[in-house]
Amino acid sequence: MAAPRSDTGAEEKVVRGLRGVLGAELARQVWRAAPQYGLLIGFVVLCAILSAASPYFLTTQNLLNVALQAAVVAIMGFGLTFVILTRGIDLSVGSVLALSGAVMATVTAGRGPLIGILIGLLAATLLGTVNGLFVTAAKVAPFIATLAMLAIARGLTYVYTQGAPVGVHATAFTFWGQGTIATVPVPVMVMLVIFILSLSILTQTRFGRYVYAIGSNPEVSRLSGIPINRYVVAVYAISGLLAGVGGLILTGRLASADPNSATGSELDVIAAVVIGGTSLFGGRGGVFGTLVGALIISVVANGLVLLNVNPFWTQAVKGAIILMAVLADSIKRKSWYE
Amino acid sequence: MTVELLDIRKSFGGVHALRGVSFRAEAGEVTALVGENGAGKSTLLKILSGALTADAGDVRLEGRPVSLHTPTVAQRAGIAIIHQELSLLPDLSIAENMYLTRLPMRGPLVDWGRLRADSRRLLARQELRLDPSTRVARLSLARQQLVEIARAIAQDARILAMDEPTAPLADEEVQTLFRLIRQLRGRGVTLIFVSHRLDEVFEIADRITVLRDGQVVRTLARSEASPELVVQMMVGRTIQEQFPKVAQVPGDLVLEVRNLYTKELLRGVSLTVRRGEIVGLAGLVGAGRTELARAIFGADRIERGTLLLDGKPYRPRHPGDAVRLGIGYVPEDRKRSGLLLNFRLFSNHTLASLKKFARGGRLVQRLEVRAFQRWMQELSIHARSAHQQAASLSGGNQQKVVLSKWLELSPRLLILDEPTRGVDVGAKVELYEIMNRLAASGTAILMISSDLPEVLGVSDRLVVMHEGRVTGEFERAQATKERVMAAAIA
């Protein structure tokens, strides 16, 4: 008799307890789904606490503000989710955002917003593709390849901008950061559209199935005839492209491309993906978790401001939330070292 | 040390893995534990090793009840389990592996001289000619297994249980292992031997305990048992024919390999497979059979040589090329290279043929599930549902899922690498029958097997390899165990 996949004592106890109340099959289902629901429950509880603590929290204005703050992290997080699902990592998203923002702003000044935005997004996709080629063709570990790109892209941004912010004033450009459609900020709209697109790709298409397959077991995938390298390059290209979209939104919002923008933001993006329950071992997770993860980070930051907590606490609280989210998930899973 | 398990019960969710098993193994004896996959052997070993705790029942050592609630406790009690997946640290030396948890120290530093001397003495006592300073990664799988046993002895194990230790071994390596087992038996170690290979059980065991569906059918002394009787007790019915063979008239050439070289191992291999023909590829482990399969499938680089597929030049650069042209490959290690264990059954099934299940770019799950269910019936895969995780199936059923993945593509050539390893007797016969049916419908089959009776019983033609070359080729009628063995070690 083969033992079930994760036969930890803890799981058995919980399942046995639940079985008394719910019956065997349902108990198993609830336990399986618990990590995802746990995340949502945590999110709802967090919101409930904040709305009790501050009358301002539950206003439309504030909620839209929370979503707006989450948008850039969430959008980059969707791209990173693809990468992490294939067992990879992309540390370069913040720098790619800055470089593409600078390119967009500069080209827009000369050739108008349409060409500017397209060239900027193209540059971001190109940088992502380079990441993917280093990971596949040159067999560099994803952590190293994208760490190098983090430094290179940031450096190129400084060279390209001479270290000074580049202003943009075309309304067709700033619309992406400042505009609203029926009171909903455009960045939130963009976030939702990309969320739905990513979700459909991951759950409904061959591409998505292969992304999960490659992360679950690259050898099995290769021996099933899947051209792994092509898909891995594509996944890094997507991450680059979405960092570029982040660049568009951030530059549009500030009406200026700051070469220092999004420095260190890769940590927030990774945090959103990890809080969302996507496994760093690949093959497990998805963009829904990432969306909730980004919202949680944003709600916490927002809540700390509303509750007049010293902003110096923000980082520490964020770290604690990451640990809590991962702890909830790790009851089910083996330790990193097993 | 005598070990007794009394009325052990264990269930997972609603599944009863063990329903009151009582089992006894004596010091200085080899007790074989046999049964089909799913009979409860592994669960029993896991309880003995402290990896699982029983729901009910007692474990007694020398008549005294013990509670084996963690692996450490079991190890301290003198129980060692050799699993199929070896647990040595590949980058450390043999000596370091043997004494890892209690390295001899001189003050805060490791006493390397004593470590070498101790391990050399212990290896010599077991007549193992190995240099203790060799890095484990450099040893063959067979030798690593011997080291693992030596380590257990170094840790004063008095009870040694081995789970399918001979599965990855070639015949001569099995004999080395058996020499060691006999020697330990002579020194009063209690040995428990789990195996699917009955000829080996009869060669080494003093007593045979047969498990079926989580219960002990009977324990027999070797003298009162016969292979037929044991098989019958294992499956609960009589198996008519071990190798149901339907002779085929082979058709046109499907695959022709001429003078194939790879960088690593193959040295000018030539071979043909025809429509409706089962070609068996025999040889010792390391002869280059898997390498040949991988080269044909595009998984390993071909250095030079000619391949023809249906008469047309064929040079795969990537398994995708082979799959597109209708070649399927069931790899040797199904857990590592055959199945996505965390994927559901139907998505394992459709992985190689996913294009068929997309409509306007979207995958239609209903079609995937239906396709799998058809093969589930066709291959009698025992599963609760198509949505079950692949990890939850037994070995034989997992193998059928890997097979069904390729059958969905109606391949013209199917390469099977040790397809029945770790598969129980009943499922083996079913797999042979499936192969017969595929051959009858015109599929060309190339089967690698280290199980000599199997490869003789199943193949229409036999090709024998040794050190990267073909050293013998026999029609079914001419193939004998002696001739094949002679070619395999030539």
mmCIF file of C-alpha atoms in Angstrom, chain B residues 219-425:
data_model
loop_
_atom_site.group_PDB
_atom_site.id
_atom_site.type_symbol
_atom_site.label_atom_id
_atom_site.label_comp_id
_atom_site.label_asym_id
_atom_site.label_seq_id
_atom_site.Cartn_x
_atom_site.Cartn_y
_atom_site.Cartn_z
ATOM 1 C CA THR B 219 3.635 -17.989 6.264
ATOM 2 C CA LEU B 220 5.452 -20.915 4.734
ATOM 3 C CA ALA B 221 8.843 -22.527 5.220
ATOM 4 C CA ARG B 222 10.719 -22.554 1.950
ATOM 5 C CA SER B 223 10.591 -26.343 1.849
ATOM 6 C CA GLU B 224 6.797 -26.387 1.869
ATOM 7 C CA ALA B 225 6.360 -23.610 -0.711
ATOM 8 C CA SER B 226 6.447 -23.622 -4.489
ATOM 9 C CA PRO B 227 6.401 -20.610 -6.828
ATOM 10 C CA GLU B 228 3.013 -21.667 -8.210
ATOM 11 C CA LEU B 229 1.541 -21.892 -4.726
ATOM 12 C CA VAL B 230 2.957 -18.497 -3.702
ATOM 13 C CA VAL B 231 1.675 -16.765 -6.845
ATOM 14 C CA GLN B 232 -1.712 -18.297 -6.268
ATOM 15 C CA MET B 233 -1.789 -17.038 -2.687
ATOM 16 C CA MET B 234 -0.626 -13.580 -3.774
ATOM 17 C CA VAL B 235 -3.323 -13.018 -6.360
ATOM 18 C CA GLY B 236 -5.993 -15.199 -4.802
ATOM 19 C CA ARG B 237 -6.490 -17.083 -8.053
ATOM 20 C CA THR B 238 -4.421 -19.213 -10.374
ATOM 21 C CA ILE B 239 -2.567 -17.400 -13.098
ATOM 22 C CA GLN B 240 -2.709 -19.559 -16.177
ATOM 23 C CA GLU B 241 0.192 -18.320 -18.138
ATOM 24 C CA GLN B 242 2.999 -16.130 -16.947
ATOM 25 C CA PHE B 243 3.797 -14.906 -20.461
ATOM 26 C CA PRO B 244 0.730 -15.027 -22.665
ATOM 27 C CA LYS B 245 2.430 -14.805 -26.044
ATOM 28 C CA VAL B 246 0.643 -14.333 -29.327
ATOM 29 C CA ALA B 247 3.013 -14.882 -32.224
ATOM 30 C CA GLN B 248 2.880 -12.138 -34.864
ATOM 31 C CA VAL B 249 3.862 -12.082 -38.485
ATOM 32 C CA PRO B 250 6.023 -8.967 -38.546
ATOM 33 C CA GLY B 251 5.308 -6.421 -41.258
ATOM 34 C CA ASP B 252 7.389 -3.679 -42.854
ATOM 35 C CA LEU B 253 10.377 -2.069 -41.202
ATOM 36 C CA VAL B 254 9.355 0.752 -38.888
ATOM 37 C CA LEU B 255 12.690 1.614 -37.342
ATOM 38 C CA GLU B 256 16.113 0.952 -38.704
ATOM 39 C CA VAL B 257 19.184 2.005 -36.748
ATOM 40 C CA ARG B 258 22.550 1.774 -38.504
ATOM 41 C CA ASN B 259 25.868 2.181 -36.780
ATOM 42 C CA LEU B 260 24.700 4.572 -34.064
ATOM 43 C CA TYR B 261 27.245 6.347 -31.871
ATOM 44 C CA THR B 262 26.671 8.623 -28.890
ATOM 45 C CA LYS B 263 29.283 10.539 -26.960
ATOM 46 C CA GLU B 264 28.811 8.573 -23.773
ATOM 47 C CA LEU B 265 28.250 4.956 -24.498
ATOM 48 C CA LEU B 266 26.923 3.665 -27.813
ATOM 49 C CA ARG B 267 29.561 2.278 -30.154
ATOM 50 C CA GLY B 268 28.018 1.482 -33.518
ATOM 51 C CA VAL B 269 24.617 -0.013 -32.689
ATOM 52 C CA SER B 270 22.478 -1.423 -35.487
ATOM 53 C CA LEU B 271 18.960 -2.723 -34.988
ATOM 54 C CA THR B 272 15.574 -3.014 -36.676
ATOM 55 C CA VAL B 273 11.991 -3.145 -35.454
ATOM 56 C CA ARG B 274 9.066 -4.110 -37.708
ATOM 57 C CA ARG B 275 5.364 -3.463 -37.603
ATOM 58 C CA GLY B 276 3.642 -5.773 -35.141
ATOM 59 C CA GLU B 277 6.921 -7.025 -33.755
ATOM 60 C CA ILE B 278 8.068 -7.021 -30.137
ATOM 61 C CA VAL B 279 11.837 -6.735 -30.036
ATOM 62 C CA GLY B 280 13.360 -7.421 -26.634
ATOM 63 C CA LEU B 281 16.543 -5.602 -25.688
ATOM 64 C CA ALA B 282 18.489 -7.640 -23.138
ATOM 65 C CA GLY B 283 21.784 -7.029 -21.391
ATOM 66 C CA LEU B 284 23.305 -6.073 -18.076
ATOM 67 C CA VAL B 285 22.690 -2.751 -16.393
ATOM 68 C CA GLY B 286 25.016 -0.247 -18.070
ATOM 69 C CA ALA B 287 25.101 -2.076 -21.410
ATOM 70 C CA GLY B 288 23.700 1.012 -23.135
ATOM 71 C CA ARG B 289 20.103 -0.088 -23.638
ATOM 72 C CA THR B 290 18.505 2.952 -21.995
ATOM 73 C CA GLU B 291 20.983 5.182 -23.831
ATOM 74 C CA LEU B 292 19.911 3.604 -27.129
ATOM 75 C CA ALA B 293 16.248 4.192 -26.274
ATOM 76 C CA ARG B 294 16.923 7.813 -25.339
ATOM 77 C CA ALA B 295 18.935 8.423 -28.522
ATOM 78 C CA ILE B 296 16.136 7.015 -30.696
ATOM 79 C CA PHE B 297 13.653 9.183 -28.800
ATOM 80 C CA GLY B 298 15.742 12.336 -29.225
ATOM 81 C CA ALA B 299 16.444 12.718 -25.504
ATOM 82 C CA ASP B 300 20.224 12.224 -25.902
ATOM 83 C CA ARG B 301 22.466 13.632 -28.622
ATOM 84 C CA ILE B 302 23.374 11.323 -31.483
ATOM 85 C CA GLU B 303 26.991 11.671 -32.543
ATOM 86 C CA ARG B 304 26.812 9.767 -35.793
ATOM 87 C CA GLY B 305 24.922 6.967 -37.464
ATOM 88 C CA THR B 306 21.811 6.634 -39.574
ATOM 89 C CA LEU B 307 18.231 6.258 -38.424
ATOM 90 C CA LEU B 308 15.337 5.465 -40.714
ATOM 91 C CA LEU B 309 11.710 5.686 -39.672
ATOM 92 C CA ASP B 310 9.360 3.995 -42.132
ATOM 93 C CA GLY B 311 12.211 4.141 -44.622
ATOM 94 C CA LYS B 312 12.685 7.908 -44.324
ATOM 95 C CA PRO B 313 15.784 9.479 -42.773
ATOM 96 C CA TYR B 314 15.090 10.440 -39.173
ATOM 97 C CA ARG B 315 17.295 12.534 -36.903
ATOM 98 C CA PRO B 316 15.512 13.772 -33.754
ATOM 99 C CA ARG B 317 17.021 16.799 -32.029
ATOM 100 C CA HIS B 318 14.506 16.803 -29.213
ATOM 101 C CA PRO B 319 11.857 14.372 -27.889
ATOM 102 C CA GLY B 320 9.244 16.646 -29.461
ATOM 103 C CA ASP B 321 10.484 15.531 -32.911
ATOM 104 C CA ALA B 322 10.063 11.872 -31.966
ATOM 105 C CA VAL B 323 6.596 12.447 -30.506
ATOM 106 C CA ARG B 324 5.442 14.282 -33.638
ATOM 107 C CA LEU B 325 6.524 11.316 -35.759
ATOM 108 C CA GLY B 326 4.629 8.857 -33.600
ATOM 109 C CA ILE B 327 7.234 7.458 -31.212
ATOM 110 C CA GLY B 328 6.342 6.895 -27.575
ATOM 111 C CA TYR B 329 8.774 6.222 -24.740
ATOM 112 C CA VAL B 330 7.896 4.747 -21.357
ATOM 113 C CA PRO B 331 10.996 5.479 -19.286
ATOM 114 C CA GLU B 332 12.601 3.235 -16.734
ATOM 115 C CA ASP B 333 12.011 5.388 -13.674
ATOM 116 C CA ARG B 334 8.350 6.249 -13.862
ATOM 117 C CA LYS B 335 8.268 8.383 -10.722
ATOM 118 C CA ARG B 336 11.132 10.595 -11.846
ATOM 119 C CA SER B 337 10.637 10.630 -15.620
ATOM 120 C CA GLY B 338 7.274 9.124 -16.483
ATOM 121 C CA LEU B 339 4.557 10.742 -14.414
ATOM 122 C CA LEU B 340 3.695 14.139 -13.022
ATOM 123 C CA LEU B 341 2.867 12.855 -9.553
ATOM 124 C CA ASN B 342 0.982 15.991 -8.493
ATOM 125 C CA PHE B 343 -1.072 16.114 -11.710
ATOM 126 C CA ARG B 344 -4.438 14.496 -12.001
ATOM 127 C CA LEU B 345 -4.710 11.262 -13.961
ATOM 128 C CA PHE B 346 -6.436 12.723 -16.989
ATOM 129 C CA SER B 347 -3.884 15.516 -17.366
ATOM 130 C CA ASN B 348 -1.050 13.006 -17.194
ATOM 131 C CA HIS B 349 -2.846 11.074 -19.874
ATOM 132 C CA THR B 350 -3.195 14.033 -22.247
ATOM 133 C CA LEU B 351 0.237 15.595 -21.667
ATOM 134 C CA ALA B 352 1.793 14.320 -24.918
ATOM 135 C CA SER B 353 -1.314 14.816 -27.058
ATOM 136 C CA LEU B 354 -2.702 18.039 -25.620
ATOM 137 C CA LYS B 355 -3.209 19.631 -29.028
ATOM 138 C CA LYS B 356 -6.040 17.169 -29.713
ATOM 139 C CA PHE B 357 -8.025 18.496 -26.762
ATOM 140 C CA ALA B 358 -7.941 22.201 -27.605
ATOM 141 C CA ARG B 359 -10.835 23.912 -29.332
ATOM 142 C CA GLY B 360 -10.011 27.427 -30.520
ATOM 143 C CA GLY B 361 -7.011 27.570 -28.182
ATOM 144 C CA ARG B 362 -8.952 26.442 -25.104
ATOM 145 C CA LEU B 363 -8.529 23.049 -23.530
ATOM 146 C CA VAL B 364 -11.785 21.198 -23.126
ATOM 147 C CA GLN B 365 -11.456 19.252 -19.892
ATOM 148 C CA ARG B 366 -14.539 17.194 -20.638
ATOM 149 C CA LEU B 367 -12.821 15.733 -23.712
ATOM 150 C CA GLU B 368 -9.644 15.033 -21.765
ATOM 151 C CA VAL B 369 -11.516 13.206 -19.033
ATOM 152 C CA ARG B 370 -13.516 11.197 -21.548
ATOM 153 C CA ALA B 371 -10.369 10.173 -23.446
ATOM 154 C CA PHE B 372 -8.706 9.034 -20.251
ATOM 155 C CA GLN B 373 -11.761 7.117 -19.094
ATOM 156 C CA ARG B 374 -11.778 5.185 -22.360
ATOM 157 C CA TRP B 375 -8.178 4.055 -21.814
ATOM 158 C CA MET B 376 -8.828 3.516 -18.136
ATOM 159 C CA GLN B 377 -11.303 0.853 -19.160
ATOM 160 C CA GLU B 378 -9.222 -0.481 -22.033
ATOM 161 C CA LEU B 379 -6.135 -0.970 -19.832
ATOM 162 C CA SER B 380 -8.125 -1.759 -16.649
ATOM 163 C CA ILE B 381 -6.502 1.035 -14.664
ATOM 164 C CA HIS B 382 -7.802 0.777 -11.117
ATOM 165 C CA ALA B 383 -8.589 4.309 -9.997
ATOM 166 C CA ARG B 384 -11.486 5.964 -8.219
ATOM 167 C CA SER B 385 -11.726 8.799 -10.704
ATOM 168 C CA ALA B 386 -9.957 10.545 -13.561
ATOM 169 C CA HIS B 387 -9.429 13.514 -11.224
ATOM 170 C CA GLN B 388 -7.323 11.574 -8.746
ATOM 171 C CA GLN B 389 -3.672 12.537 -8.295
ATOM 172 C CA ALA B 390 -1.221 10.217 -10.034
ATOM 173 C CA ALA B 391 0.770 9.808 -6.800
ATOM 174 C CA SER B 392 -2.142 7.954 -5.202
ATOM 175 C CA LEU B 393 -2.007 4.972 -7.582
ATOM 176 C CA SER B 394 -0.028 1.763 -7.097
ATOM 177 C CA GLY B 395 3.022 1.057 -9.280
ATOM 178 C CA GLY B 396 1.289 -1.120 -11.841
ATOM 179 C CA ASN B 397 -1.520 1.358 -12.317
ATOM 180 C CA GLN B 398 0.903 4.267 -12.586
ATOM 181 C CA GLN B 399 2.740 2.398 -15.305
ATOM 182 C CA LYS B 400 -0.509 1.904 -17.187
ATOM 183 C CA VAL B 401 -1.158 5.652 -17.017
ATOM 184 C CA VAL B 402 2.283 6.363 -18.506
ATOM 185 C CA LEU B 403 1.434 3.851 -21.235
ATOM 186 C CA SER B 404 -1.987 5.364 -21.852
ATOM 187 C CA LYS B 405 -0.336 8.751 -22.413
ATOM 188 C CA TRP B 406 1.398 7.316 -25.481
ATOM 189 C CA LEU B 407 -1.455 5.143 -26.666
ATOM 190 C CA GLU B 408 -3.570 8.279 -26.993
ATOM 191 C CA LEU B 409 -1.196 9.199 -29.865
ATOM 192 C CA SER B 410 -1.566 5.797 -31.593
ATOM 193 C CA PRO B 411 2.223 5.524 -31.884
ATOM 194 C CA ARG B 412 3.863 3.575 -34.676
ATOM 195 C CA LEU B 413 6.802 2.766 -32.423
ATOM 196 C CA LEU B 414 6.621 2.300 -28.676
ATOM 197 C CA ILE B 415 9.797 2.032 -26.614
ATOM 198 C CA LEU B 416 9.289 0.455 -23.188
ATOM 199 C CA ASP B 417 12.155 0.662 -20.695
ATOM 200 C CA GLU B 418 11.764 -1.929 -17.917
ATOM 201 C CA PRO B 419 7.971 -1.611 -18.125
ATOM 202 C CA THR B 420 7.231 -4.191 -15.432
ATOM 203 C CA ARG B 421 9.772 -3.146 -12.802
ATOM 204 C CA GLY B 422 8.130 -2.788 -9.409
ATOM 205 C CA VAL B 423 4.856 -4.031 -10.861
ATOM 206 C CA ASP B 424 3.036 -6.935 -9.226
ATOM 207 C CA VAL B 425 2.440 -10.314 -10.878
#
